[in-house]
Amino acid sequence: MLRLVKLYANNEAVFPTIHFHKGLNVVFANVTKDKKDKSSHSLGKTTLIDLLNFTLLKQISKSHFLKKSEFEDFVFFLEIEVEEGTFVTVRRAVKGKVALKLTSESAQLQNDDVNNWKHNNLGLDSAKKTLNSILNLDAFDSKLFHFRTGLRYCFRKQTQYEETFKVNTSRETDSQWKPYLAELLGIDASLVLNKYEKNQQVNSISNAIKELQSLPSESAQSLEAEIAQIESRVIRLQKELEAFDFRSADAEVSSELVDEVSTKLSLLNSQVYDIDQRLKEISSSISTDFSFDIEKVEELFTEVRINFPEQLKSSYSDLIRLNQQMSEGRKERLLAARKKLLSEREKIEAQINALAREQSALATALIQKDAFVKFKQMQSRLSMEQSRAAVLKERVNTLDKASLLEDKLEEAQTLQNEAERELGKATRVGDNELMKIALTIFSELVERVLGLSAFFYTEVNKEGNIEFKIGLKDQTSVNDGFSYKRTLSAIFDIVLLILHSDRSFYRFCYHDGLLESLDDRVKLKLISVMREVAHKYNLQLIISVLDSDIPTTDTGEKVYFPQHEIIRQLDDSGDKGRLFKMSSF
């Protein structure tokens, strides 16, 4: 079991020991200042919950009050009664490891040499495992849950009454607390866990199918036919490579040689021939000069005894001079034309030479002088074909996978439906004796404290998961305020302690600010019931109360708690009145 005995530290002057006892335990805060004064509400009644949780090996965040520099040298000790005559002390330093020590009687161990402790220098996870084994709580399946799982119903801060069943306001999923609560109420936790597991499987497969939404538009059959065609081509290329056969490649080179290079060379050679003919004609024209001898003409006229008139002689002379001038202009033009043709011929010759070299290279390839290059080219073609086949196979694989996932989804949904049916049966109260007992206790306590006819029950929601709900017979008689929810939640926690009081289970619960905003008559009834059940079932019911929440009788008299029930008294008179007798932090 887990019953609190005492909480102390290595600095008694700052943190005096708190002794817990069976029955009602009260942390009483006497506030005299204006309620608007924030400092008057920083006395530590809620901080005590955080401190107890720390000594019960909770992992704390960076914002936890113990992370402040004022506490770095503190070491806290929590003594727990495990069974009659057996105690375990949890030693946890703010900075340091955890130690555990078993004793046969209550002891004060802050000055004890921790090196002599059997369980010493433990990391947090190792300490939890060890303490869980020592406590040996058997009201639930220890393979599925540990002692920290159920502490959610042992500590309620003022902000944790709204959710009666979930308690914690952290971002935990339903699967992290519902199976445990179901187990406490007589419903096999494995059925609840199995349903969540089946939900997860269905969700995972559904998400996987969504990721395959961009499926190939072709059918698997058409893709496989295309793959077969490519693989046939791959086999042919592989054989050619093995035989070092390049006939196909040669045919491509020969076509290029004939159709392109040879045609170009023939055209260019024809252009050179035309230029050469024109150059020949120009050379012939340049070598022909104009010739006319006037003296021989005059001698001829004398021989035939014909008079050669002087005027005619003058005309011939003018003609000769004109022809000589014309010949000189023509020669210049012919020389310019020849120069232009020679330049054009030079350019064409350069093209012919380049094509000739290209023709030689192609011819070289044709006769396999560069066989290795062609071998590499064929290898590249083979690789491309193989890659294409691989891509198509992957597309076929995607189609097959989608088909397989759809089959698995159908199978998972069938198992999910079966799990839902099994869970639905398990949530029925008819054959659940533990649930019947819990319902009876809860209804009786609510009737006594609130005067309401109330019950709680379990059912499966539209998703087929378990739900815990509270039912009220007469809804019109209920004040829907937070105070009623606060009381119902506290009663439910107490019911769980009563329900398993005959087994190794928790023996305490701490309700912070429980009486706040309640009607005085409800306060008095609740206090009376808590004293009664605590005594009857050997429980420790811890509450924190402000003096302003002390109930008043019909005659106007305040009903204070007896001194033996007060385990720590706080006030706002100064540092000495706080939980830690130091300046506010």
XYZ file of N, CA, C and O in Angstrom, residues 259-353:
380
model
N 24.725 10.415 -96.405
C 23.645 11.385 -96.549
C 24.043 12.822 -96.242
O 23.410 13.748 -96.723
N 25.044 12.998 -95.479
C 25.392 14.358 -95.063
C 26.766 14.799 -95.564
O 26.882 15.734 -96.373
N 27.789 14.136 -95.123
C 29.153 14.590 -95.431
C 29.458 14.509 -96.912
O 29.975 15.462 -97.521
N 29.147 13.395 -97.560
C 29.475 13.234 -98.984
C 28.732 14.247 -99.848
O 29.290 14.815 -100.796
N 27.484 14.464 -99.554
C 26.681 15.435 -100.311
C 27.283 16.834 -100.202
O 27.388 17.572 -101.182
N 27.670 17.212 -98.993
C 28.275 18.526 -98.790
C 29.593 18.664 -99.546
O 29.879 19.694 -100.169
N 30.419 17.614 -99.497
C 31.711 17.668 -100.197
C 31.517 17.799 -101.701
O 32.227 18.556 -102.386
N 30.558 17.084 -102.249
C 30.295 17.133 -103.691
C 29.869 18.534 -104.117
O 30.329 19.064 -105.138
N 29.011 19.143 -103.329
C 28.536 20.494 -103.639
C 29.678 21.512 -103.587
O 29.817 22.368 -104.465
N 30.516 21.394 -102.572
C 31.637 22.330 -102.433
C 32.664 22.157 -103.559
O 33.220 23.134 -104.080
N 32.948 20.941 -103.955
C 33.887 20.694 -105.059
C 33.354 21.277 -106.373
O 34.112 21.801 -107.201
N 32.030 21.187 -106.547
C 31.417 21.764 -107.746
C 31.592 23.279 -107.759
O 31.880 23.879 -108.805
N 31.455 23.895 -106.557
C 31.632 25.335 -106.474
C 33.083 25.740 -106.790
O 33.339 26.742 -107.472
N 34.040 24.947 -106.351
C 35.463 25.226 -106.646
C 35.734 25.128 -108.150
O 36.462 25.946 -108.745
N 35.120 24.124 -108.805
C 35.307 23.954 -110.255
C 34.796 25.180 -111.008
O 35.464 25.698 -111.919
N 33.623 25.674 -110.628
C 33.058 26.861 -111.272
C 33.968 28.073 -111.099
O 34.191 28.865 -112.031
N 34.509 28.214 -109.918
C 35.417 29.353 -109.655
C 36.681 29.246 -110.508
O 37.166 30.232 -111.077
N 37.221 28.035 -110.633
C 38.449 27.833 -111.433
C 38.205 28.187 -112.893
O 39.081 28.766 -113.577
N 37.047 27.841 -113.459
C 36.734 28.174 -114.850
C 36.664 29.676 -115.053
O 37.167 30.218 -116.040
N 36.063 30.361 -114.098
C 35.952 31.804 -114.218
C 37.318 32.466 -114.098
O 37.636 33.444 -114.793
N 38.186 31.939 -113.258
C 39.545 32.474 -113.119
C 40.349 32.284 -114.407
O 41.144 33.151 -114.817
N 40.115 31.153 -115.068
C 40.827 30.873 -116.321
C 40.441 31.885 -117.404
O 41.287 32.403 -118.148
N 39.142 32.165 -117.464
C 38.663 33.134 -118.461
C 39.219 34.525 -118.188
O 39.605 35.267 -119.104
N 39.281 34.923 -116.931
C 39.817 36.236 -116.567
C 41.287 36.340 -116.938
O 41.760 37.355 -117.477
N 42.049 35.265 -116.689
C 43.482 35.279 -117.022
C 43.688 35.438 -118.527
O 44.594 36.160 -118.997
N 42.821 34.769 -119.318
C 42.927 34.855 -120.778
C 42.627 36.276 -121.252
O 43.306 36.821 -122.133
N 41.611 36.890 -120.655
C 41.229 38.245 -121.050
C 42.313 39.247 -120.698
O 42.605 40.202 -121.441
N 42.967 39.059 -119.609
C 44.008 39.994 -119.170
C 45.210 39.939 -120.116
O 45.849 40.947 -120.431
N 45.529 38.746 -120.682
C 46.740 38.578 -121.539
C 46.519 39.111 -122.962
O 47.455 39.226 -123.746
N 45.293 39.445 -123.375
C 45.004 39.936 -124.728
C 45.050 41.456 -124.736
O 44.218 42.106 -124.099
N 46.052 42.098 -125.586
C 46.202 43.558 -125.647
C 45.653 44.094 -126.976
O 45.618 43.411 -128.002
N 45.258 45.380 -126.992
C 44.804 46.053 -128.242
C 46.035 46.434 -129.103
O 46.985 47.043 -128.599
N 46.061 46.040 -130.506
C 47.232 46.291 -131.404
C 46.761 46.892 -132.750
O 45.943 46.304 -133.443
N 47.305 48.103 -133.111
C 46.970 48.770 -134.391
C 48.156 49.665 -134.806
O 48.484 50.624 -134.086
N 48.841 49.261 -136.023
C 50.040 49.982 -136.533
C 49.620 50.917 -137.658
O 49.361 50.496 -138.802
N 49.577 52.228 -137.405
C 49.147 53.223 -138.386
C 50.113 53.350 -139.561
O 49.745 53.630 -140.710
N 51.423 53.096 -139.353
C 52.436 53.238 -140.419
C 52.257 52.151 -141.475
O 52.435 52.382 -142.677
N 51.917 50.947 -140.975
C 51.702 49.849 -141.950
C 50.471 50.130 -142.781
O 50.428 49.804 -143.989
N 49.467 50.714 -142.212
C 48.267 51.059 -142.987
C 48.618 52.117 -144.045
O 48.201 52.042 -145.222
N 49.463 53.061 -143.640
C 49.863 54.134 -144.589
C 50.712 53.556 -145.706
O 50.563 53.929 -146.895
N 51.571 52.610 -145.409
C 52.412 51.946 -146.437
C 51.551 51.154 -147.398
O 51.795 51.125 -148.627
N 50.516 50.523 -146.878
C 49.604 49.744 -147.722
C 48.902 50.680 -148.685
O 48.737 50.346 -149.886
N 48.467 51.771 -148.254
C 47.810 52.728 -149.153
C 48.764 53.176 -150.262
O 48.363 53.364 -151.418
N 50.031 53.375 -150.030
C 51.019 53.833 -151.015
C 51.214 52.767 -152.078
O 51.319 53.054 -153.296
N 51.339 51.494 -151.657
C 51.574 50.396 -152.587
C 50.426 50.279 -153.593
O 50.620 49.900 -154.737
N 49.219 50.512 -153.143
C 48.092 50.367 -154.066
C 47.795 51.702 -154.753
O 46.791 51.804 -155.455
N 48.673 52.728 -154.565
C 48.574 54.025 -155.203
C 47.235 54.689 -154.941
O 46.587 55.190 -155.833
N 46.909 54.608 -153.608
C 45.703 55.310 -153.156
C 46.149 56.347 -152.145
O 46.919 56.061 -151.234
N 45.600 57.480 -152.316
C 45.978 58.578 -151.431
C 45.387 58.331 -150.037
O 44.229 57.979 -149.883
N 46.186 58.460 -148.995
C 45.769 58.282 -147.579
C 45.594 59.658 -146.969
O 46.576 60.325 -146.620
N 44.355 60.099 -146.890
C 44.123 61.475 -146.511
C 44.635 61.750 -145.084
O 44.602 60.879 -144.204
N 45.082 62.947 -144.877
C 45.655 63.341 -143.573
C 44.584 63.321 -142.483
O 44.836 62.971 -141.348
N 43.384 63.674 -142.920
C 42.282 63.706 -141.939
C 41.947 62.323 -141.420
O 41.684 62.114 -140.267
N 42.014 61.321 -142.322
C 41.746 59.931 -141.935
C 42.811 59.438 -140.986
O 42.562 58.726 -140.025
N 44.026 59.832 -141.261
C 45.131 59.422 -140.375
C 44.903 59.943 -138.967
O 45.131 59.254 -137.975
N 44.406 61.158 -138.893
C 44.154 61.755 -137.572
C 43.039 61.002 -136.845
O 43.116 60.753 -135.644
N 42.002 60.564 -137.539
C 40.899 59.812 -136.920
C 41.368 58.483 -136.383
O 40.949 58.028 -135.313
N 42.232 57.760 -137.154
C 42.780 56.467 -136.693
C 43.583 56.666 -135.436
O 43.542 55.837 -134.500
N 44.316 57.706 -135.368
C 45.149 57.956 -134.177
C 44.258 58.144 -132.939
O 44.547 57.655 -131.840
N 43.155 58.889 -133.114
C 42.223 59.079 -131.987
C 41.608 57.762 -131.536
O 41.414 57.505 -130.344
N 41.289 56.871 -132.527
C 40.711 55.562 -132.215
C 41.658 54.715 -131.412
O 41.294 54.024 -130.464
N 42.919 54.762 -131.802
C 43.936 53.961 -131.091
C 44.041 54.415 -129.641
O 44.082 53.602 -128.714
N 44.098 55.705 -129.479
C 44.213 56.217 -128.092
C 42.970 55.819 -127.242
O 43.062 55.459 -126.071
N 41.774 55.875 -127.858
C 40.547 55.505 -127.138
C 40.566 54.053 -126.698
O 40.222 53.712 -125.563
N 41.005 53.148 -127.635
C 41.068 51.721 -127.317
C 42.085 51.439 -126.227
O 41.875 50.567 -125.377
N 43.192 52.124 -126.271
C 44.207 51.919 -125.230
C 43.645 52.309 -123.863
O 43.878 51.627 -122.866
N 42.898 53.402 -123.782
C 42.295 53.842 -122.514
C 41.270 52.824 -122.019
O 41.187 52.506 -120.827
N 40.427 52.295 -122.919
C 39.417 51.309 -122.563
C 40.052 50.020 -122.067
O 39.554 49.376 -121.146
N 41.150 49.616 -122.688
C 41.825 48.365 -122.289
C 42.355 48.466 -120.867
O 42.307 47.505 -120.089
N 42.914 49.611 -120.523
C 43.460 49.780 -119.172
C 42.346 49.683 -118.127
O 42.497 49.053 -117.080
N 41.118 50.210 -118.260
C 39.988 50.125 -117.301
C 39.475 48.716 -117.150
O 39.143 48.266 -116.055
N 39.402 48.014 -118.246
C 38.902 46.627 -118.240
C 39.844 45.724 -117.466
O 39.438 44.833 -116.725
N 41.125 45.958 -117.629
C 42.125 45.121 -116.959
C 42.015 45.274 -115.436
O 42.122 44.290 -114.686
N 41.784 46.508 -115.003
C 41.659 46.742 -113.561
C 40.450 45.990 -112.996
O 40.502 45.410 -111.909
N 39.324 46.001 -113.715
C 38.136 45.297 -113.259
C 38.354 43.793 -113.216
O 37.897 43.102 -112.310
N 39.046 43.242 -114.202
C 39.313 41.807 -114.228
C 40.205 41.391 -113.055
O 40.013 40.322 -112.454
N 41.179 42.224 -112.738
C 42.059 41.903 -111.605
C 41.290 41.908 -110.284
O 41.493 41.040 -109.422
N 40.360 42.864 -110.136
C 39.546 42.912 -108.898
C 38.635 41.699 -108.779
O 38.457 41.114 -107.702
N 38.046 41.289 -109.911
C 37.164 40.108 -109.909
C 37.938 38.859 -109.560
O 37.462 37.977 -108.837
N 39.161 38.743 -110.130
C 39.984 37.554 -109.840
C 40.332 37.478 -108.352
O 40.328 36.399 -107.746
N 40.628 38.617 -107.729
C 40.978 38.651 -106.302
C 39.808 38.166 -105.437
O 39.973 37.397 -104.481
N 38.610 38.619 -105.806
C 37.415 38.216 -105.045
C 37.153 36.722 -105.181
O 36.824 36.040 -104.216
N 37.324 36.189 -106.378
C 37.114 34.748 -106.619
C 38.140 33.914 -105.873
O 37.833 32.839 -105.342
N 39.372 34.396 -105.851
C 40.419 33.652 -105.138
C 40.112 33.593 -103.635
O 40.332 32.558 -102.989
N 39.592 34.686 -103.060
C 39.235 34.710 -101.633
C 38.090 33.739 -101.342
O 38.120 32.992 -100.365
N 37.097 33.727 -102.243
C 35.959 32.822 -102.075
C 36.400 31.373 -102.178
O 35.948 30.504 -101.430
N 37.323 31.129 -103.089
C 37.832 29.764 -103.284
C 38.588 29.293 -102.037
O 38.503 28.130 -101.631
N 39.287 30.190 -101.385
C 40.048 29.851 -100.187
C 39.120 29.421 -99.055
O 39.392 28.453 -98.340
N 37.999 30.145 -98.903
C 37.025 29.795 -97.857
C 36.411 28.432 -98.122
O 36.210 27.623 -97.208
N 36.051 28.187 -99.385
C 35.438 26.893 -99.726
C 36.435 25.769 -99.496
O 36.078 24.673 -99.027
N 37.713 26.022 -99.809
C 38.742 25.014 -99.577
C 38.834 24.655 -98.094
O 39.015 23.485 -97.741
N 38.685 25.663 -97.224
C 38.734 25.410 -95.785
C 37.571 24.519 -95.351
O 37.734 23.599 -94.541
N 36.389 24.768 -95.912
C 35.220 23.931 -95.594
C 35.435 22.510 -96.090
O 35.086 21.535 -95.417
N 36.000 22.418 -97.277
C 36.266 21.086 -97.844
C 37.231 20.316 -96.955
O 37.046 19.118 -96.693
N 38.279 20.997 -96.481
C 39.251 20.334 -95.613
C 38.610 19.856 -94.309
O 38.890 18.758 -93.826
